[in-house]
Coordinates of C-alpha atoms in Angstrom, one line a residue:
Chain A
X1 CA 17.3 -7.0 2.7
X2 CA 13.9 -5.1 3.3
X3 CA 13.4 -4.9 -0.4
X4 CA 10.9 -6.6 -2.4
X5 CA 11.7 -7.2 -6.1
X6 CA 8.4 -7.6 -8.0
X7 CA 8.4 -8.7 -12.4
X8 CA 6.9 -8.0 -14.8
X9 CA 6.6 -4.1 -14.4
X10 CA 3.9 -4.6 -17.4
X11 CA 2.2 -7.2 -18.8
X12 CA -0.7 -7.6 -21.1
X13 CA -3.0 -11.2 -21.3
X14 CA -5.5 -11.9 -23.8
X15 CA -8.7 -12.4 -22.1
X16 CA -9.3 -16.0 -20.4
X17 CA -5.4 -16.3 -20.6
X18 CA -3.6 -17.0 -17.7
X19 CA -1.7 -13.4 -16.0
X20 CA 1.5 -14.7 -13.6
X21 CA 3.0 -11.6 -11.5
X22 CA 5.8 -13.0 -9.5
X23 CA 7.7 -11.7 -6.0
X24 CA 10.6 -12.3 -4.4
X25 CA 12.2 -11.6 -0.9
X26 CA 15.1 -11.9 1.2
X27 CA 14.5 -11.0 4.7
X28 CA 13.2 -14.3 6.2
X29 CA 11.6 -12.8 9.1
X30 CA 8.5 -11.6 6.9
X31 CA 5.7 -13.8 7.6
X32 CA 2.9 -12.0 5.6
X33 CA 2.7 -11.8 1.9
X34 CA -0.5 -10.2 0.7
X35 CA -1.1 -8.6 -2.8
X36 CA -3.0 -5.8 -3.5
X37 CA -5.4 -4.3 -6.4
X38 CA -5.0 -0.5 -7.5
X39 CA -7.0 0.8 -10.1
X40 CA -6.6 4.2 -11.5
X41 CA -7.4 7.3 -8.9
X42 CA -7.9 4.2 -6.3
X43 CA -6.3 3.4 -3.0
X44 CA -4.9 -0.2 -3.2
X45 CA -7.6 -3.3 -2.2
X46 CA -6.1 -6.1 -0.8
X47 CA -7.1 -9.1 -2.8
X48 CA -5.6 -12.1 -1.2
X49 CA -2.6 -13.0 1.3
X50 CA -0.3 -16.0 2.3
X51 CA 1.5 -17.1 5.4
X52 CA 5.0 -19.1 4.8
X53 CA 3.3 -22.4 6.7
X54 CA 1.6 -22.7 3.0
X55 CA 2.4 -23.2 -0.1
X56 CA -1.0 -22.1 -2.0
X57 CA -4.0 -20.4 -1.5
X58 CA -6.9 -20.0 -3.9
X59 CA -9.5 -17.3 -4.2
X60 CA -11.8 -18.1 -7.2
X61 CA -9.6 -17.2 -10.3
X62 CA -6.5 -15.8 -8.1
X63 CA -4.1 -17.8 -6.2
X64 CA -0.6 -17.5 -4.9
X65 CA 1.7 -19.6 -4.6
X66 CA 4.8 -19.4 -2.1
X67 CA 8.0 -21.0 -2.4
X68 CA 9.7 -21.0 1.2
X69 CA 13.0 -21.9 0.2
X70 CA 13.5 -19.7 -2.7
X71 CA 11.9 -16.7 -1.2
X72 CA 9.5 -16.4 -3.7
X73 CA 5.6 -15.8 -4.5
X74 CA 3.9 -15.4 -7.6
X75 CA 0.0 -14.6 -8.3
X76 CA -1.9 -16.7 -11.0
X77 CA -5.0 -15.0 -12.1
X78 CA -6.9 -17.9 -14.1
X79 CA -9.6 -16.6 -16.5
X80 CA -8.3 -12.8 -17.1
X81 CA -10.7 -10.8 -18.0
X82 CA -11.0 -7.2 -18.9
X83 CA -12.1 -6.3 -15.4
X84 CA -8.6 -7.2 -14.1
X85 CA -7.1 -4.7 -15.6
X86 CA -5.3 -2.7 -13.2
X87 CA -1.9 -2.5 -10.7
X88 CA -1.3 -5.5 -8.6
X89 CA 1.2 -4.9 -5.6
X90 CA 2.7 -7.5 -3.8
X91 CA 4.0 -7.1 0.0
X92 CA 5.7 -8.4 2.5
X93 CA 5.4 -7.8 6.5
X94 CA 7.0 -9.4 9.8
X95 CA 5.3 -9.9 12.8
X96 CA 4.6 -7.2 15.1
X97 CA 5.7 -4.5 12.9
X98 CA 2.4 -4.2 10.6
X99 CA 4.7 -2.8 8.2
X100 CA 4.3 -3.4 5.2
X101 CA 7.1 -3.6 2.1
X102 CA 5.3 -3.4 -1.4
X103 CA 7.2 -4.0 -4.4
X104 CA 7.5 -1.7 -7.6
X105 CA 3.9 -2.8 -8.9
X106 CA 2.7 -4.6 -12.4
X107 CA 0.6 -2.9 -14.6
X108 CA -1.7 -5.5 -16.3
X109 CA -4.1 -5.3 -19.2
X110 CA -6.6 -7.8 -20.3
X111 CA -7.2 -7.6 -23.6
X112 CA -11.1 -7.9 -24.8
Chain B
X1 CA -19.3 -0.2 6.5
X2 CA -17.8 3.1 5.1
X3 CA -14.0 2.6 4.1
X4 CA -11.1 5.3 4.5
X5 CA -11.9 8.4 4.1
X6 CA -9.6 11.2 2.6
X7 CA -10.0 15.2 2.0
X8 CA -9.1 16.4 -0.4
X9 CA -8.6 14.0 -3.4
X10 CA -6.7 16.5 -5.1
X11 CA -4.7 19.3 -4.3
X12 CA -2.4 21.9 -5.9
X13 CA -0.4 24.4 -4.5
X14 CA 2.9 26.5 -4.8
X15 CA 6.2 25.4 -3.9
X16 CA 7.2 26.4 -0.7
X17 CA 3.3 26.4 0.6
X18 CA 1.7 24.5 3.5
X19 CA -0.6 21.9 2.9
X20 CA -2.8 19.7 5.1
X21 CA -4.5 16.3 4.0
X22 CA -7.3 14.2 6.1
X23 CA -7.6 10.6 7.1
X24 CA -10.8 9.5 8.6
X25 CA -10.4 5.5 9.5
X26 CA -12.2 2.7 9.6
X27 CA -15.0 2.4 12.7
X28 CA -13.2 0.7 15.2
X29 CA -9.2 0.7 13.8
X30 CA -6.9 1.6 16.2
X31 CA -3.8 1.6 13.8
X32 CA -3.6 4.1 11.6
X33 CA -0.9 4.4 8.6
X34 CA 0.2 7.6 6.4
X35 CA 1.8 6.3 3.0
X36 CA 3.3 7.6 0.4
X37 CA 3.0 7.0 -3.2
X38 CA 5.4 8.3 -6.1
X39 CA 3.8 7.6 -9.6
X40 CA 4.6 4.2 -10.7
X41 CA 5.9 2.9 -7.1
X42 CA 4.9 1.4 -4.5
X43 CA 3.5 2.9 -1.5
X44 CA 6.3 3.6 1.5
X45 CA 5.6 4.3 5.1
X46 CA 5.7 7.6 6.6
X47 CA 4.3 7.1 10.1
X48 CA 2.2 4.6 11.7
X49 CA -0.3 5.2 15.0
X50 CA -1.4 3.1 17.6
X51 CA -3.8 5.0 18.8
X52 CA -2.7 8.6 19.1
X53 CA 0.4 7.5 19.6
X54 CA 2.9 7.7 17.0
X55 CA 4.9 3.9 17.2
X56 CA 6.9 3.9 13.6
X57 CA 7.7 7.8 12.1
X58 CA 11.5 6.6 11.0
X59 CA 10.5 7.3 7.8
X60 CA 8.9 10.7 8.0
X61 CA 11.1 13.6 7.3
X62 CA 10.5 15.5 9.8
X63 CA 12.0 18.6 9.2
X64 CA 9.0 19.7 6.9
X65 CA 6.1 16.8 7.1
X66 CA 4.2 16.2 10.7
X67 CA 1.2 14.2 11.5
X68 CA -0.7 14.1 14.7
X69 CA -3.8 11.7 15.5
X70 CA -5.0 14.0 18.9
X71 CA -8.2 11.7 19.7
X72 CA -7.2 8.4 18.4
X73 CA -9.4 8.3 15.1
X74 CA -8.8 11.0 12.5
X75 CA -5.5 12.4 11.5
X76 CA -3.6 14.9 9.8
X77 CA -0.5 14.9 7.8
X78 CA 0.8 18.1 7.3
X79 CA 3.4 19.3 4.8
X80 CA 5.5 22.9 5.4
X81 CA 6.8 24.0 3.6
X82 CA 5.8 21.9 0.0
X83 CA 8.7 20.7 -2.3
X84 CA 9.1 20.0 -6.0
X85 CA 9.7 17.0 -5.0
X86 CA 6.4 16.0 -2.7
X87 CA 4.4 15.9 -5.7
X88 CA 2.7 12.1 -5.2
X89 CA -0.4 11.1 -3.8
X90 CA -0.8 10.3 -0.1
X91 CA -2.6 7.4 0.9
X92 CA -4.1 6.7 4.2
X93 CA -5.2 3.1 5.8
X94 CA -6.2 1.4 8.9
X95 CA -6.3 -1.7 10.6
X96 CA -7.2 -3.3 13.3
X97 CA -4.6 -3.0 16.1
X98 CA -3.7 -6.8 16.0
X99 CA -4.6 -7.4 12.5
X100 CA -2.6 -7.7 9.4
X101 CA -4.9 -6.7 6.7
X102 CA -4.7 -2.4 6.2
X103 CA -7.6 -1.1 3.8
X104 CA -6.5 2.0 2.3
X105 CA -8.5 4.9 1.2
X106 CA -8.8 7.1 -2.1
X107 CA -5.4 9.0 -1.4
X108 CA -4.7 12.8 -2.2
X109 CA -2.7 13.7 -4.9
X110 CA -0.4 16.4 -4.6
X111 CA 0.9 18.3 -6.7
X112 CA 3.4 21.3 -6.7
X113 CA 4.0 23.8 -8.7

């Protein structure tokens, strides 16, 4: 129940494409959902994150979107470029624990 | 604003050695976190610090890894002895005490031989 189940564990997007990572959860006490940027000999950067009370949030070419009742979250990076190229994490975290759950990570490449 | 800083970034040693790594936070975070990261995983929790106190360690094994954060700001995570198995890269991160967002440093990878 504490796990998070992230998909695609790879995925590779022609440049301007569209790169969809998606999340899902079952513990409905999490009320945080960020995702997280690693690049290669890196500690992960958080990039953007999402409380349940909505259902999209947009950050130039990345946005998440959160479904409440299926316990899912996906990121949309519009525009992919070669720069994007890295690990993307998703997480999850309940109130007062600061704890966070990641999932298994995504590796994407932009291809120039 | 400097990030996390960790010492060493890398570090190799012999099974069954001790090692020590380094977590400097950010200016003004009272939590901090120890994580660990196996290649091609996620990071997990090993302890988390409010201060110097140590509020969430249920997932350090304690029988070889300890951590202590004596003045509240830097901390050490201490392995002894070193496992085949520990091989993985440690990352450090802080946050504010009531905030939600943790910036993570560099990490240390580890690696036993």
């Amino acid at each position: 129940q504490q796990q998070v189940k992230q998909s695609p564990q790879s995925l590779i997007v022609q440049k301007g494409g569209i790169s969809i990572i998606n999340c899902a959860y079952e513990n409905t006490a999490f009320d945080y959902f960020p995702w997280y940027q690693q690049f290669p000999g890196k500690g992960p950067a958080l990039l953007i994150a999402i409380r349940p009370d909505v259902s999209e949030k947009k950050e130039g070419r990345f946005t998440i979107s959160f479904n409440k009742s299926a316990k899912q979250f996906s990121l949309h990076i519009m525009d992919s470029q070669p720069g994007d190229s890295a690990t993307y994490f998703c997480a999850a975290s309940m109130e007062g624990t600061y704890k966070y759950i990641f999932g298994t990570g995504t590796r994407l490449k932009v291809l120039a | 604003e400097a990030g996390v800083v960790q010492s060493p970034r890398y570090k190799i040693i012999e099974k069954k050695q001790p090692v020590a790594f380094w977590c400097n936070p950010i200016s003004g975070h009272n939590t901090l976190y120890w994580y660990l990261q196996n290649l091609g995983q996620g990071p997990e929790l090993l302890i988390r610090y409010e201060n110097e106190e140590a509020v969430d360690d249920s997932q350090l094994p304690k029988d070889r890894f300890s951590a202590e954060r004596l003045k509240g700001v830097d901390s050490t995570l201490k392995i002894q002895p070193a496992e085949l198995g520990d091989s993985a890269v440690y990352l450090c991160a802080s946050s504010t005490t009531s905030g939600y967002t943790q910036y993570f440093g560099p990490g240390t990878r580890l690696t036993v031989l």
